[in-house]
Coordinates of C-alpha atoms and ligand atoms in Angstrom, one line a residue:
X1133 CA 0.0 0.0 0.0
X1134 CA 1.4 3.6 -1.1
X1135 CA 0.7 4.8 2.4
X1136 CA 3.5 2.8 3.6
X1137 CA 7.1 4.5 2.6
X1138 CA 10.1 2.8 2.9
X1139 CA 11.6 5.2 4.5
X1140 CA 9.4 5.2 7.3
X1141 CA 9.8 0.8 6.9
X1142 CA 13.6 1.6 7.6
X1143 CA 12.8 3.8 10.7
X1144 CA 10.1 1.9 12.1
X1145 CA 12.8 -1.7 11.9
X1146 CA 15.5 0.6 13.4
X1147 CA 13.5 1.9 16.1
X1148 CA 12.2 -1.1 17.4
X1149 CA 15.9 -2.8 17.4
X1150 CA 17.4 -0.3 19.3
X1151 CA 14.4 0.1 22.0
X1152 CA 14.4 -2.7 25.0
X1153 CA 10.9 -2.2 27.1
X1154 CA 8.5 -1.6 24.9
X1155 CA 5.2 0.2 25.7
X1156 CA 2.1 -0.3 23.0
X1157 CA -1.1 2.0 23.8
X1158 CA -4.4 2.4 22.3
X1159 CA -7.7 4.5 23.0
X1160 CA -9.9 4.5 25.7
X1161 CA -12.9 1.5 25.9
X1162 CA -10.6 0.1 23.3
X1163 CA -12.6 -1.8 20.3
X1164 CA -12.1 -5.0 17.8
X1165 CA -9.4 -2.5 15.8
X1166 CA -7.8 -1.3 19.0
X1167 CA -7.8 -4.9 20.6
X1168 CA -6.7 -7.1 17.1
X1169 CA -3.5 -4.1 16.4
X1170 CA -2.6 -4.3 20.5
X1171 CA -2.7 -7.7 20.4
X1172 CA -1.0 -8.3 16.5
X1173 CA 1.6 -5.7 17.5
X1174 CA 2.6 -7.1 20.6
X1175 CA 2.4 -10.9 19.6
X1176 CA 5.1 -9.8 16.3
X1177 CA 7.2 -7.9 19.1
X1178 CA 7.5 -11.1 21.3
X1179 CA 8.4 -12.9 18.6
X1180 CA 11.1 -10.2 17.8
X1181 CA 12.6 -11.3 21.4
X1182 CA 11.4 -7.9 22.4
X1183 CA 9.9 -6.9 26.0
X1184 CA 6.5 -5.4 25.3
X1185 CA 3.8 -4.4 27.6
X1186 CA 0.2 -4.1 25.9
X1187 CA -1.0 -0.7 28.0
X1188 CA -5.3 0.0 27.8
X1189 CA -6.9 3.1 29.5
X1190 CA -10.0 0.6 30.4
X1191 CA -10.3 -3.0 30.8
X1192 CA -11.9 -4.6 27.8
X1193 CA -15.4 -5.7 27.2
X1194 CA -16.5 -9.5 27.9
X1195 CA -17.4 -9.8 24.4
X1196 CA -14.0 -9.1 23.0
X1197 CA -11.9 -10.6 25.1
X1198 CA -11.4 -13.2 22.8
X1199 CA -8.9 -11.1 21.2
X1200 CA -6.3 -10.9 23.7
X1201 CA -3.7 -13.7 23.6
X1202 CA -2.4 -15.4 26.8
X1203 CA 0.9 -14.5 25.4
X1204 CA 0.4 -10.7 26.1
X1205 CA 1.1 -8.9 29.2
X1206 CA -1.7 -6.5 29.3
X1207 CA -2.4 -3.4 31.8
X1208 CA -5.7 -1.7 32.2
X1209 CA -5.7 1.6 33.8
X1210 CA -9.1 1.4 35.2
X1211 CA -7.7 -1.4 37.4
X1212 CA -4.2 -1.4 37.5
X1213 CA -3.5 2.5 37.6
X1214 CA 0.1 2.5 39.1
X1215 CA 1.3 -0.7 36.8
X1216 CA 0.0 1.1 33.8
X1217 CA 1.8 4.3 34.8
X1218 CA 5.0 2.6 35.3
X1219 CA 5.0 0.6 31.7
X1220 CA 4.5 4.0 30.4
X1221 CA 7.4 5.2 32.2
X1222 CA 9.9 2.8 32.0
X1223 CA 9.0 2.0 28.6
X1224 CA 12.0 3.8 25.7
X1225 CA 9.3 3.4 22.7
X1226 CA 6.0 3.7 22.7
X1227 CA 3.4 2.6 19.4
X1228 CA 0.1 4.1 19.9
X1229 CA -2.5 2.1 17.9
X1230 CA -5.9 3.1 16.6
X1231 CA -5.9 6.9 17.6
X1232 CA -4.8 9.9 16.7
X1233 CA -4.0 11.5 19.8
X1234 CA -2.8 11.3 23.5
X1235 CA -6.3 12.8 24.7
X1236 CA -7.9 9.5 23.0
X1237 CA -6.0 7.5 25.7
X1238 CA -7.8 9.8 28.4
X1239 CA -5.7 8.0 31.8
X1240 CA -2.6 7.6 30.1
X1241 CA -2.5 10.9 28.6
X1242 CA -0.6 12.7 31.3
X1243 CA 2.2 9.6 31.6
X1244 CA 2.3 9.7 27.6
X1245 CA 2.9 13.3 27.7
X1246 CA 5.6 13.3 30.1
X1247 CA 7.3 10.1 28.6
X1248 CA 10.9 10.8 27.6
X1249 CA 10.6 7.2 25.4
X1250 CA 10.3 7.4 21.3
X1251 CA 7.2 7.3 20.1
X1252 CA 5.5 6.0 16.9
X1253 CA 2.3 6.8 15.6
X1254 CA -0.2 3.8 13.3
X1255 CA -3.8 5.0 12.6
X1256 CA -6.7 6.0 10.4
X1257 CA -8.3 8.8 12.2
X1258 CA -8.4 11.9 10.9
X1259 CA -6.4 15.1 12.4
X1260 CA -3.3 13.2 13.4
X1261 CA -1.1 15.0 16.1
X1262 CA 1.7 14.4 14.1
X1263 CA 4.1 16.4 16.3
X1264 CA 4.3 14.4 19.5
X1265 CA 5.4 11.3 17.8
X1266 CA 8.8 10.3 15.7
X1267 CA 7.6 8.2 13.3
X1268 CA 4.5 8.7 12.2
X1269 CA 1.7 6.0 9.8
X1270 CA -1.4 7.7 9.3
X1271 CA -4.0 7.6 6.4
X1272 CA -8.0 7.5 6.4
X1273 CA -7.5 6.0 3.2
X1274 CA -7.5 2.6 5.3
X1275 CA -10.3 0.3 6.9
X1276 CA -8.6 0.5 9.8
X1277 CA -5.1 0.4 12.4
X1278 CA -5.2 -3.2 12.0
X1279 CA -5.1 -3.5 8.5
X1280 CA -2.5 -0.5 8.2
X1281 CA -0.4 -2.4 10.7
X1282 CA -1.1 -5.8 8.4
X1283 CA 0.9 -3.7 5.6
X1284 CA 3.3 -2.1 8.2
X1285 CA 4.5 -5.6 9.1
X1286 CA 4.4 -6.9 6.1
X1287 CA 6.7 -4.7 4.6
X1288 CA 8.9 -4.6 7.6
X1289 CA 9.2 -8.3 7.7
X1290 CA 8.6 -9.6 4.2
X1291 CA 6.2 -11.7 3.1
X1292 CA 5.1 -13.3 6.7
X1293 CA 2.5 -14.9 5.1
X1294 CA 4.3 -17.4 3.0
X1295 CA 7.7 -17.1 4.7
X1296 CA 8.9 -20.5 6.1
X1297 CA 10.3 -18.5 9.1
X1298 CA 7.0 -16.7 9.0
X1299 CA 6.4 -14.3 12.7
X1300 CA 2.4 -14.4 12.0
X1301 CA 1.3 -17.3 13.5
X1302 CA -1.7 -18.3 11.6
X1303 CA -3.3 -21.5 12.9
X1304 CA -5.7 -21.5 15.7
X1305 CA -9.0 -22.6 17.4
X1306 CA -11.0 -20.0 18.6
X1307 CA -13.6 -21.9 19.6
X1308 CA -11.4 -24.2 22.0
X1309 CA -9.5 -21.6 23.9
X1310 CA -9.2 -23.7 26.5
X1311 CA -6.8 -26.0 25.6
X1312 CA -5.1 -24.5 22.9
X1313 CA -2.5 -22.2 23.9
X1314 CA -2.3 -19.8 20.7
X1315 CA -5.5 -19.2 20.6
X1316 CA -5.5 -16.0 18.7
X1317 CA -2.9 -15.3 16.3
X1318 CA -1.4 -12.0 14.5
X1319 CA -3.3 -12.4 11.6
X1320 CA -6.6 -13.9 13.3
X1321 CA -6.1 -10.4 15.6
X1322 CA -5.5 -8.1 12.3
X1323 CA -8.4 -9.6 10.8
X1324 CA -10.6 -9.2 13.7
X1325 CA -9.9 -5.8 14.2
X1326 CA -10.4 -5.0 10.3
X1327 CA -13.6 -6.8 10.0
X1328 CA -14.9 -5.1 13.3
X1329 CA -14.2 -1.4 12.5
X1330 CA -15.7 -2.2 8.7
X1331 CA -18.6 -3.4 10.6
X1332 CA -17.6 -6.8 8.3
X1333 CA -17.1 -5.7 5.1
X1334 CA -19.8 -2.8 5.0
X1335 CA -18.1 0.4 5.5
X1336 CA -14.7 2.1 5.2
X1337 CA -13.8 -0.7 2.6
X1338 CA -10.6 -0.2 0.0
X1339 CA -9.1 -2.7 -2.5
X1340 CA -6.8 -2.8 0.2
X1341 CA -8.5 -4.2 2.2
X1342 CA -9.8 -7.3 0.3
X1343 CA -6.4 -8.0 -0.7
X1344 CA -5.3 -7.6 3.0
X1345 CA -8.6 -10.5 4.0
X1346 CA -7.3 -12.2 0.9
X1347 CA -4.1 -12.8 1.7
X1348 CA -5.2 -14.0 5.5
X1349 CA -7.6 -16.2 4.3
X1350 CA -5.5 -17.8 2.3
X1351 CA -2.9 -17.9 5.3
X1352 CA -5.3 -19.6 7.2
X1353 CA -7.1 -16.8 9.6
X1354 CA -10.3 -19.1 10.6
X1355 CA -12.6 -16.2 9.5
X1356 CA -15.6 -18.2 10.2
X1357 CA -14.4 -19.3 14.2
X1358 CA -14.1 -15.4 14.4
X1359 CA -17.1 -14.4 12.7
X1360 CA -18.5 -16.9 15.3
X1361 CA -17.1 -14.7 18.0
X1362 CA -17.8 -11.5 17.0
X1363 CA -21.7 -11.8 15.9
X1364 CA -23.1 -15.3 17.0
X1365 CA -22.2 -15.1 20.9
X1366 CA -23.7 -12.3 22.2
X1367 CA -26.3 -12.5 25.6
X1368 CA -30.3 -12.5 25.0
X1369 CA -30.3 -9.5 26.7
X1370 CA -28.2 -7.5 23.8
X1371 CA -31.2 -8.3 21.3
X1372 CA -33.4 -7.4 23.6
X1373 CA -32.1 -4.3 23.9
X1374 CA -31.6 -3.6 20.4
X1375 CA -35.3 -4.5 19.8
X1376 CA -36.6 -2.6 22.7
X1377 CA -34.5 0.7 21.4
X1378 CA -35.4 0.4 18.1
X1379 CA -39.3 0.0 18.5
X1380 CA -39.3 2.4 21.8
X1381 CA -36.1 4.8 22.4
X1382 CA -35.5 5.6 18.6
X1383 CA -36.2 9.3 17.6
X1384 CA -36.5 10.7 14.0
X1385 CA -36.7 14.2 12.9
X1386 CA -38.0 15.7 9.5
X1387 CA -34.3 17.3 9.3
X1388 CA -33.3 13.2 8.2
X1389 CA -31.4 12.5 11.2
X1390 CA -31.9 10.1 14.3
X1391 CA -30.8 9.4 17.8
X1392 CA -31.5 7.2 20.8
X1393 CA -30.6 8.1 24.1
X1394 CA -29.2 5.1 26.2
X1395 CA -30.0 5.8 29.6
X1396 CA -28.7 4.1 33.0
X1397 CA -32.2 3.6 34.0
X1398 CA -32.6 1.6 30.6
X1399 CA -28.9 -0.1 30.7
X1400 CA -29.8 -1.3 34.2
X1401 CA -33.8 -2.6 33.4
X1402 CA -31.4 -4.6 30.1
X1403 CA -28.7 -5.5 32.6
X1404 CA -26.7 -4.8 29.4
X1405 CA -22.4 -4.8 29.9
X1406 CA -19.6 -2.8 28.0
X1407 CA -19.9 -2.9 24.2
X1408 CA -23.1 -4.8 24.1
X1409 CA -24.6 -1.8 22.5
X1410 CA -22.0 -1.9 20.0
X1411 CA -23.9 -1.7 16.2
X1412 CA -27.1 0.1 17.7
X1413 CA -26.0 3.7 16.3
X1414 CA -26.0 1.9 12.3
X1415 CA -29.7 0.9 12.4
X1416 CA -31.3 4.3 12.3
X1417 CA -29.1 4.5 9.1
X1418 CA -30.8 1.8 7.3
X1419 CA -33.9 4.0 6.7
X1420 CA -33.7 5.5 3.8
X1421 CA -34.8 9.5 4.7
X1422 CA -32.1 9.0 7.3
X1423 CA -28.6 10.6 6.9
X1424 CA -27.4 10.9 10.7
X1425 CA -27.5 8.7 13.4
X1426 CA -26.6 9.9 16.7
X1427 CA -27.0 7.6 20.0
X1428 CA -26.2 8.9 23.9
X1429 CA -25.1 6.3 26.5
X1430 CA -25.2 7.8 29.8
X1431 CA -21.9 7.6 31.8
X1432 CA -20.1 9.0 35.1
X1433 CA -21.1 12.5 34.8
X1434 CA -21.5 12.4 30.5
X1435 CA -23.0 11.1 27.9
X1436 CA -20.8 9.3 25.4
X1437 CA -21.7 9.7 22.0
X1438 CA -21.3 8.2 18.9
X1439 CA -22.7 9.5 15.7
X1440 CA -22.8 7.6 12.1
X1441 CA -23.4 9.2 9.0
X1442 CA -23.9 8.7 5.7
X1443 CA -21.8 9.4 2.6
X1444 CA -22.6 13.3 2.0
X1445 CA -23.1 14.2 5.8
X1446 CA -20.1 14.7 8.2
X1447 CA -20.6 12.4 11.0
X1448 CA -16.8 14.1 12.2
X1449 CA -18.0 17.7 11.9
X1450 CA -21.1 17.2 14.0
X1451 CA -19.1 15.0 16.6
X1452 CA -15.8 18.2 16.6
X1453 CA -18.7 21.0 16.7
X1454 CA -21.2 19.8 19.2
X1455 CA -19.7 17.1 20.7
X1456 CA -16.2 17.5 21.8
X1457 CA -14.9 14.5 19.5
X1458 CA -13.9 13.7 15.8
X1459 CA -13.0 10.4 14.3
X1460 CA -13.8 9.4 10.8
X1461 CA -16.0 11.3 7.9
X1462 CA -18.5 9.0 8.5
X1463 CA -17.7 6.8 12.2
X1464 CA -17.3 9.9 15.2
X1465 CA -18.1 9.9 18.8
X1466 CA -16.8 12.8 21.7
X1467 CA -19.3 13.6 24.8
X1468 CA -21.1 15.4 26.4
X1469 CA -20.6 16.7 29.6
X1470 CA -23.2 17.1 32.5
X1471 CA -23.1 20.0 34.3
X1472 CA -21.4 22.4 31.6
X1473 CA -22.7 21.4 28.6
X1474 CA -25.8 20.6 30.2
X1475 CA -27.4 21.0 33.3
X1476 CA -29.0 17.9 34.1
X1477 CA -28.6 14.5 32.6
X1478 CA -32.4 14.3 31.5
X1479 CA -31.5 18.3 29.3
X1480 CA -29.8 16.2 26.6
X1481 CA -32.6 15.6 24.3
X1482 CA -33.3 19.0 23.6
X1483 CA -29.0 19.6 23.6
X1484 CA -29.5 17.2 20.6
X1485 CA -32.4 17.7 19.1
X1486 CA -31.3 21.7 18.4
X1487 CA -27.4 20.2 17.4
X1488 CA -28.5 17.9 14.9
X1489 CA -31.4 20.9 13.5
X1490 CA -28.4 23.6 14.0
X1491 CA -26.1 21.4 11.9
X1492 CA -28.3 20.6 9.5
X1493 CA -30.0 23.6 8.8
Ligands
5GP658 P1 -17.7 4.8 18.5 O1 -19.0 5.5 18.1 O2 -17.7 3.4 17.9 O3 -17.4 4.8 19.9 O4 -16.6 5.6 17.8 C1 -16.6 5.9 16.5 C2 -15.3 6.5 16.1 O5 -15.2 7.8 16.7 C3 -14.0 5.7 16.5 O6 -13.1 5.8 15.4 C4 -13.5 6.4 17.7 O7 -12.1 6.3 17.8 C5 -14.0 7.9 17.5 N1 -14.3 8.4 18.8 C6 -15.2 7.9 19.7 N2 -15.3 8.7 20.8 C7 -14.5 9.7 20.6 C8 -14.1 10.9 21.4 O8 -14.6 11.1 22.5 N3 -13.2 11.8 20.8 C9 -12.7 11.6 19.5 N4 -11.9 12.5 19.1 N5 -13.0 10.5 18.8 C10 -13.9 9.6 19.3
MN659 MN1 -10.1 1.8 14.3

């Protein structure tokens, strides 16, 4: 892929034989994308010989946890603050995965900003912070970190794929974690994490990126096993959830936009866990008058928000103008804030209803 210089191959092989301690960071409530490049990155670093620590702001949700590997150390913030802090610190190079800046790494920002170590940048958002990192691979002309770090590997190491010495380990059972002891490999991870963030196979899609399943496939990723994972082992309650929103909770206005707002009240009545909501904010999308989806799930004194959008309508400008946030042209999220945004938790409807009017006005 063009994306991926040389140059930057050189400096990204150089760097990572001169560092020792390793630290490898992505965003807060990390995702399939964030999880499969943590996990891919850190598995191909091991394998280099290399100490690596795989740091997370939050501990990640039941339903993906199928993408860590036994053969990571990994430290969540939320639960392991001091541990975290000190990876960070005694790490001398950092790679920060799936987004673009410190902030996105909320509890580690502070430790990332005062980290003497050298620090390399792979992502697909949009408004890199190019300046507070060495090396630097970032394009939105990419499904996502895992697949850029697919071709950042691959180009760094060869063909992996058909090597005989080959790094990515390919074979596994997902289904059997239990007694299998590489249960998720670097290119089951890459794959997961690429199929997740193009919602599999239905957004953010380049020629790239077939070649990229392509070649995985043909490795032999399991893409059914994680298919299995991903979107045939979720609770009764998530369906619930997603039926009860839909038919109750689901808002339209004339404007062609739609939200939901996700309260506690409702989250507790569901008994619905991290990410199980995951998906809810493409429905809306699916109507045809409908060119902005926004959805609310209440938190610790905000909302977080996540706003889809179609081709046409900028998802990212809505989420940077009324929401704090940015992301992709067509994937964003940010918050809002209770208490200075808003008064009162139960003031957001109308703080949305007049965004989405203002912005589309
Ligand atoms: P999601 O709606 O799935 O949580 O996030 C969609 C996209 O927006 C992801 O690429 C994510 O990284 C980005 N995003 C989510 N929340 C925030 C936020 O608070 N700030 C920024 N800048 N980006 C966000
Ligand atoms: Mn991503």
């Amino acid at each position: 892929m063009e994306q991926v210089h040389q140059e930057n191959i050189q400096a990204f092989r150089s760097m990572i034989r001169q560092a020792s301690r390793m630290a490898v960071v992505a965003h807060t409530h990390p995702d399939g994308d964030a999880l499969g490049s943590c996990t891919a990155l850190s598995l191909w670093l091991a394998g280099k010989g290399k100490k690596v620590t795989c740091v997370l702001p939050d501990t990640p949700a039941d339903n993906l946890q199928f993408i860590l590997s036994p053969d990571v150390r990994y430290l969540y913030f939320d639960t392991d603050a001091s541990a975290a802090e000190a990876a960070i610190r005694e790490a001398d190079l950092v790679v920060q995965l799936d987004c673009n800046h410190f902030s996105r790494t909320e509890g580690l920002e502070p430790f990332l900003k005062a980290s003497t170590a050298r620090k390399i940048l792979i992502d697909h958002h949009l408004n890199p912070d190019r300046e507070s990192f060495e090396l630097v691979f970032s394009t939105p002309e990419v499904s996502s970190a895992s697949e850029l770090l697919y071709w950042v590997l691959k180009a760094a190491d060869g063909d992996f794929s058909t090597s005989p010495s080959a790094p990515l380990e390919m074979t596994e059972d997902l289904s059997c974690r239990a007694q299998s002891r590489h249960l998720i490999s670097i290119g089951t991870a890459l794959l997961t994490g690429m199929t997740t963030d193009t919602n599999n196979f239905a957004n953010s899609v380049f020629p790239s990126t077939f070649r990229m399943a392509s070649e995985l496939i043909a490795a032999g990723v399991n893409r059914d096993a994680l298919l299995e994972q991903l979107y045939n082992s979720c609770r009764e309650n998530r369906v619930r959830l997603m039926g009860f929103m839909q038919y109750e909770g689901l808002k339209i206005l004339p404007e062609g936009a739609a939200y939901m707002i996700l309260t506690k009240d409702i989250m507790t009545r569901f008994n619905l866990r991290e990410g199980e909501s995951e998906g809810l904010v493409n429905v809306p999308l699916t109507i045809g008058t409908v060119k902005l989806s926004v959805l609310l799930k209440e938190d610790e004194g905000h909302f977080r928000v996540s706003v889809r959008s179609k081709k046409g309508t900028s998802a990212q400008q809505l989420a940077a103008r009324f929401f704090h946030g940015g992301g992709h042209e067509n994937a964003s999220g940010g918050k809002l804030h209770i208490g200075t945004d808003i008064s009162r938790a139960d003031a957001a409807e109308a703080y949305v209803v007049d965004a989405l009017k203002t912005f589309l006005a």
